[in-house]
């Protein structure tokens, strides 16, 4: 069994941002020379997420608005007594989930025609990381 | 390390539908002759999901109604400016998530007594796929 | 490829409870002698979850209140016609998700500085299990 591990760094300009990282995952998988297996793509922060969906700007704006509805910014989260102000970002991360596993078949990401891997930043403008771990042979 | 990859096809009669695929996953795992490892079950479409929960019809109706509340059909999603009308299906898929990983122990799915694997269709009446990838030895 | 499988048992005092299991997962990974790979941590019940987020009591209380808002206790879930009263626990489990995969790098959980693995009990005061499966080499 072979593994390959790399880290992607992000420092978004905006507080919330959605970044298509499919091309970067494809490069890491190609570099690993693993033909059959899986790649784990996992945010290393608790106010960010990783998900698979469509690369369509209108939908991304819908997702952002919808997440703000489900897990809104509020002043009065208990978490803010620690001095933080990002309670909503933790909850948005829980909805979206912080990781995906993508199958690798014939050396390529085995995604459907519209599936793209996204990094979702919910508390940006600082350096944050995603771990990408390829396993297989 | 061994792997086995198969695809399940669905073409549901209804727009939204919940299909128990546990038996099909068990067959694929048995056919792989993998005794210890994991199986990834992942929808290849961005308007469908895969989840693990109870095979109880009342609960499935509750889940469907609840998802419609959290991610309702609306005319005015920005995504619909592309000509699509399935914005809600994308959001429902994000709530449920598009994939699960089930452990394989002693050649069998290592599920709890009530855990069943479901394919959740949120925009059906067309051909759609799920990838099933077994990894282990 | 090596694997190691262990089960954690829980019997919470309260109906809903959030338990940091990071230390237990670290012990299982250390005992497996697997240096590079992944560990799957998956609830074996459909009214519990496993997630990764912050070990901060205020945030945990926020998460609990927020989940009760998204997936409230109600008398009239169809699922309750079976004699059950835990429909909300199934829905809370679907939001949080029942499993996580954590990468293992250099023999350690490859988590970010604030990431902790939590068992989320939504229908406790009974014996319940989590499967922990390590895969790698």
XYZ file of N, CA and C in Angstrom, chain C residues 7-137:
393
model
N -13.839 -1.292 19.456
C -15.170 -0.732 19.712
C -15.141 0.038 21.024
N -15.741 1.215 21.004
C -15.905 2.006 22.228
C -17.364 1.917 22.656
N -17.581 1.709 23.944
C -18.944 1.633 24.482
C -19.263 2.901 25.283
N -20.499 3.326 25.156
C -20.961 4.505 25.892
C -22.303 4.196 26.562
N -22.515 4.772 27.728
C -23.822 4.718 28.387
C -23.953 6.037 29.127
N -24.463 7.048 28.436
C -24.418 8.405 28.988
C -25.437 8.582 30.112
N -25.131 9.498 31.017
C -26.060 9.808 32.118
C -27.224 10.646 31.633
N -26.934 11.511 30.650
C -27.971 12.417 30.163
C -28.532 11.927 28.831
N -29.703 12.433 28.470
C -30.348 12.073 27.204
C -29.495 12.518 26.016
N -28.966 13.747 26.089
C -28.030 14.221 25.055
C -26.706 14.548 25.708
N -25.622 14.135 25.071
C -24.312 14.359 25.667
C -23.239 14.372 24.579
N -22.180 15.150 24.802
C -21.105 15.314 23.827
C -19.803 14.943 24.517
N -19.135 13.896 24.028
C -17.987 13.312 24.727
C -16.751 13.377 23.834
N -15.697 13.992 24.336
C -14.425 14.087 23.608
C -13.737 12.720 23.637
N -13.585 12.094 22.473
C -12.987 10.753 22.407
C -11.619 10.787 21.714
N -11.041 11.968 21.570
C -9.766 12.085 20.847
C -8.685 11.222 21.496
N -8.597 11.268 22.811
C -7.567 10.494 23.516
C -7.710 8.997 23.261
N -8.948 8.524 23.264
C -9.180 7.085 23.012
C -8.795 6.700 21.588
N -9.083 7.581 20.634
C -8.713 7.290 19.241
C -7.186 7.289 19.110
N -6.544 8.243 19.766
C -5.063 8.282 19.742
C -4.468 6.984 20.287
N -5.042 6.468 21.370
C -4.533 5.213 21.960
C -4.687 4.049 20.990
N -5.836 3.980 20.322
C -6.079 2.872 19.388
C -5.104 2.972 18.213
N -4.890 4.182 17.714
C -3.952 4.366 16.603
C -2.535 3.999 17.044
N -2.134 4.431 18.238
C -0.790 4.088 18.741
C -0.647 2.569 18.863
N -1.668 1.907 19.376
C -1.632 0.451 19.545
C -1.608 -0.317 18.237
N -2.092 0.305 17.164
C -2.150 -0.376 15.862
C -0.786 -0.430 15.176
N 0.140 0.407 15.630
C 1.472 0.512 15.012
C 1.392 0.862 13.531
N 0.298 1.527 13.136
C 0.153 2.006 11.758
C 0.690 3.433 11.681
N 1.623 3.649 10.773
C 2.281 4.953 10.676
C 1.642 5.893 9.678
N 1.161 5.333 8.571
C 0.547 6.139 7.507
C -0.782 5.496 7.107
N -1.856 6.256 7.173
C -3.157 5.711 6.792
C -4.290 6.581 7.277
N -5.390 5.921 7.637
C -6.590 6.641 8.059
C -7.265 5.852 9.167
N -8.007 6.561 10.010
C -8.855 5.885 10.993
C -10.297 6.355 10.803
N -11.177 5.364 10.658
C -12.617 5.615 10.558
C -13.209 5.504 11.955
N -13.966 6.517 12.358
C -14.639 6.515 13.661
C -16.116 6.681 13.368
N -16.907 5.646 13.631
C -18.284 5.621 13.127
C -19.249 5.120 14.194
N -20.270 5.926 14.498
C -21.314 5.494 15.430
C -22.062 4.315 14.827
N -22.377 3.317 15.651
C -23.090 2.133 15.171
C -24.592 2.231 15.442
N -25.029 3.409 15.816
C -26.444 3.635 16.128
C -26.939 4.823 15.319
N -28.241 4.847 15.089
C -28.809 5.819 14.164
C -29.386 7.021 14.891
N -29.071 7.104 16.176
C -29.488 8.254 16.987
C -28.275 8.832 17.724
N -27.110 8.705 17.098
C -25.869 9.251 17.653
C -25.012 9.684 16.478
N -23.970 10.456 16.752
C -23.097 10.910 15.678
C -21.654 11.000 16.140
N -20.786 11.232 15.172
C -19.374 11.495 15.459
C -18.995 12.704 14.618
N -18.347 13.693 15.235
C -17.943 14.876 14.486
C -16.616 15.382 15.012
N -16.005 16.286 14.249
C -14.752 16.926 14.654
C -15.024 18.411 14.830
N -14.777 18.931 16.022
C -14.849 20.369 16.232
C -14.155 20.706 17.545
N -14.495 21.839 18.130
C -13.740 22.441 19.218
C -14.133 21.863 20.579
N -13.156 21.721 21.475
C -13.418 21.300 22.853
C -13.651 22.539 23.706
N -14.769 23.206 23.487
C -15.070 24.441 24.229
C -16.511 24.345 24.705
N -16.698 24.366 26.023
C -18.020 24.074 26.597
C -19.114 25.007 26.093
N -18.800 26.298 25.905
C -19.805 27.239 25.415
C -20.255 26.845 24.024
N -19.300 26.503 23.169
C -19.641 26.088 21.810
C -20.479 24.805 21.824
N -20.146 23.884 22.694
C -20.910 22.632 22.749
C -22.361 22.917 23.140
N -22.562 23.832 24.084
C -23.937 24.227 24.439
C -24.620 24.925 23.264
N -23.864 25.733 22.505
C -24.427 26.366 21.299
C -24.842 25.303 20.270
N -23.976 24.306 20.066
C -24.273 23.242 19.095
C -25.547 22.508 19.507
N -25.658 22.209 20.801
C -26.822 21.465 21.281
C -28.108 22.266 21.066
N -28.078 23.560 21.391
C -29.266 24.404 21.226
C -29.623 24.553 19.746
N -28.600 24.713 18.925
C -28.788 24.887 17.478
C -29.388 23.620 16.851
N -28.881 22.451 17.258
C -29.441 21.190 16.730
C -30.896 21.023 17.147
N -31.219 21.431 18.371
C -32.620 21.339 18.816
C -33.498 22.271 17.972
N -32.947 23.386 17.520
C -33.699 24.268 16.617
C -33.881 23.665 15.231
N -32.835 23.063 14.682
C -32.914 22.494 13.319
C -33.720 21.204 13.277
N -33.661 20.422 14.336
C -34.282 19.094 14.365
C -34.931 18.902 15.727
N -36.023 19.647 15.978
C -36.596 19.697 17.329
C -37.303 18.401 17.744
N -37.368 18.161 19.051
C -38.265 17.136 19.561
C -39.695 17.519 19.197
N -40.436 16.559 18.658
C -41.856 16.767 18.383
C -42.588 15.478 18.715
N -43.804 15.595 19.200
C -44.635 14.396 19.463
C -45.047 13.722 18.166
N -45.262 14.515 17.108
C -46.022 14.017 15.958
C -45.167 13.511 14.795
N -43.924 13.124 15.029
C -43.187 12.460 13.949
C -43.897 11.140 13.608
N -43.946 10.833 12.323
C -44.548 9.561 11.911
C -43.816 8.378 12.539
N -42.513 8.527 12.725
C -41.703 7.455 13.318
C -42.241 7.035 14.691
N -42.939 7.931 15.372
C -43.409 7.629 16.723
C -44.600 6.679 16.733
N -45.208 6.478 15.577
C -46.296 5.469 15.485
C -45.775 4.058 15.735
N -44.446 3.869 15.647
C -43.853 2.559 15.954
C -43.681 2.357 17.455
N -44.011 3.387 18.253
C -43.793 3.308 19.695
C -42.541 4.035 20.150
N -41.707 4.459 19.204
C -40.500 5.219 19.541
C -40.858 6.673 19.874
N -39.932 7.374 20.509
C -40.147 8.805 20.776
C -38.894 9.603 20.425
N -38.036 9.007 19.589
C -36.715 9.602 19.335
C -36.519 10.093 17.893
N -37.615 10.458 17.233
C -37.495 10.963 15.861
C -36.483 12.086 15.731
N -36.497 12.999 16.694
C -35.550 14.126 16.629
C -34.096 13.644 16.671
N -33.832 12.568 17.405
C -32.455 12.059 17.532
C -31.957 11.528 16.187
N -32.838 10.902 15.410
C -32.454 10.463 14.060
C -32.073 11.670 13.196
N -32.871 12.725 13.256
C -32.613 13.900 12.413
C -31.352 14.637 12.872
N -31.159 14.756 14.177
C -29.917 15.388 14.676
C -28.698 14.600 14.194
N -28.803 13.274 14.225
C -27.697 12.423 13.761
C -27.402 12.669 12.277
N -28.453 12.883 11.472
C -28.234 13.148 10.051
C -27.516 14.486 9.835
N -27.843 15.504 10.641
C -27.156 16.800 10.495
C -25.667 16.650 10.817
N -25.378 16.060 11.956
C -23.984 15.968 12.442
C -23.191 14.942 11.647
N -23.856 13.929 11.167
C -23.266 12.803 10.444
C -22.740 11.785 11.459
N -22.697 10.531 11.025
C -22.405 9.475 12.005
C -20.943 9.040 12.028
N -20.102 9.641 11.174
C -18.732 9.133 11.058
C -17.763 10.227 10.660
N -16.510 10.025 11.003
C -15.421 10.840 10.456
C -14.268 9.910 10.085
N -13.444 10.411 9.160
C -12.192 9.734 8.817
C -11.068 10.700 9.165
N -10.135 10.265 9.973
C -9.019 11.128 10.356
C -7.738 10.549 9.750
N -6.949 11.389 9.070
C -5.691 10.884 8.515
C -4.686 10.594 9.630
N -3.826 9.610 9.374
C -2.724 9.264 10.292
C -1.421 9.524 9.537
N -0.583 10.372 10.091
C 0.693 10.730 9.464
C 1.790 10.614 10.518
N 2.832 9.879 10.207
C 3.916 9.707 11.179
C 3.429 9.070 12.468
N 2.430 8.195 12.368
C 1.936 7.480 13.541
C 0.972 8.251 14.415
N 0.639 9.491 14.005
C -0.243 10.326 14.850
C -1.471 10.786 14.061
N -2.547 11.106 14.777
C -3.714 11.735 14.156
C -3.278 13.057 13.552
N -3.563 13.240 12.260
C -3.128 14.463 11.564
C -4.249 15.504 11.630
N -4.491 15.985 12.835
C -5.552 16.969 13.109
C -4.953 18.362 13.213
N -5.770 19.375 12.915
C -5.369 20.753 13.151
C -5.335 21.052 14.649
N -4.810 22.228 15.012
C -4.552 22.532 16.426
C -5.794 22.510 17.316
N -6.977 22.801 16.766
C -8.178 22.848 17.601
C -9.131 21.694 17.327
N -8.749 20.803 16.450
C -9.686 19.731 16.073
C -9.690 18.605 17.103
N -10.872 18.291 17.584
C -11.064 17.181 18.512
C -12.210 16.308 17.993
N -12.116 15.016 18.253
C -13.140 14.067 17.799
C -14.166 13.882 18.918
N -15.438 14.095 18.568
C -16.513 14.006 19.555
C -17.517 12.906 19.214
N -17.955 12.199 20.249
C -19.133 11.344 20.157
C -20.326 12.179 20.609
N -21.357 12.245 19.770
C -22.562 13.014 20.086
C -23.713 12.044 20.329
N -24.179 12.008 21.541
C -25.295 11.129 21.915
C -26.588 11.931 21.884
N -27.573 11.460 21.121
C -28.855 12.170 21.024
C -30.010 11.383 21.642
N -29.744 10.171 22.106
C -30.798 9.343 22.731
C -30.104 8.360 23.673
N -29.596 8.902 24.770
C -28.684 8.155 25.621
C -29.348 7.389 26.744
N -28.571 7.167 27.789
C -29.015 6.398 28.957
C -29.260 4.931 28.597
N -28.489 4.472 27.618
C -28.475 3.046 27.238
C -27.107 2.749 26.624
N -26.733 1.475 26.524
C -25.418 1.103 26.002
C -25.375 1.247 24.491
N -24.384 1.984 23.997
C -24.233 2.207 22.559
C -22.758 2.128 22.191
N -22.505 1.883 20.902
C -21.163 1.555 20.451
C -20.677 2.441 19.321
N -19.371 2.613 19.256
C -18.691 3.259 18.130
C -17.624 2.292 17.633
N -17.540 2.108 16.316
C -16.472 1.289 15.744
C -15.321 2.208 15.316
N -14.112 1.771 15.634
C -12.897 2.510 15.266
C -12.046 1.552 14.431
N -11.855 1.905 13.170
C -11.115 1.011 12.269
C -9.922 1.763 11.688
N -8.736 1.251 11.944
C -7.497 1.848 11.453
C -7.036 1.050 10.239
N -6.653 1.759 9.190
C -6.159 1.114 7.961
C -4.909 1.832 7.496
N -3.883 1.070 7.136
C -2.680 1.712 6.618
C -1.509 0.771 6.711
N -0.327 1.357 6.918
C 0.847 0.476 7.037
C 1.938 1.155 7.849
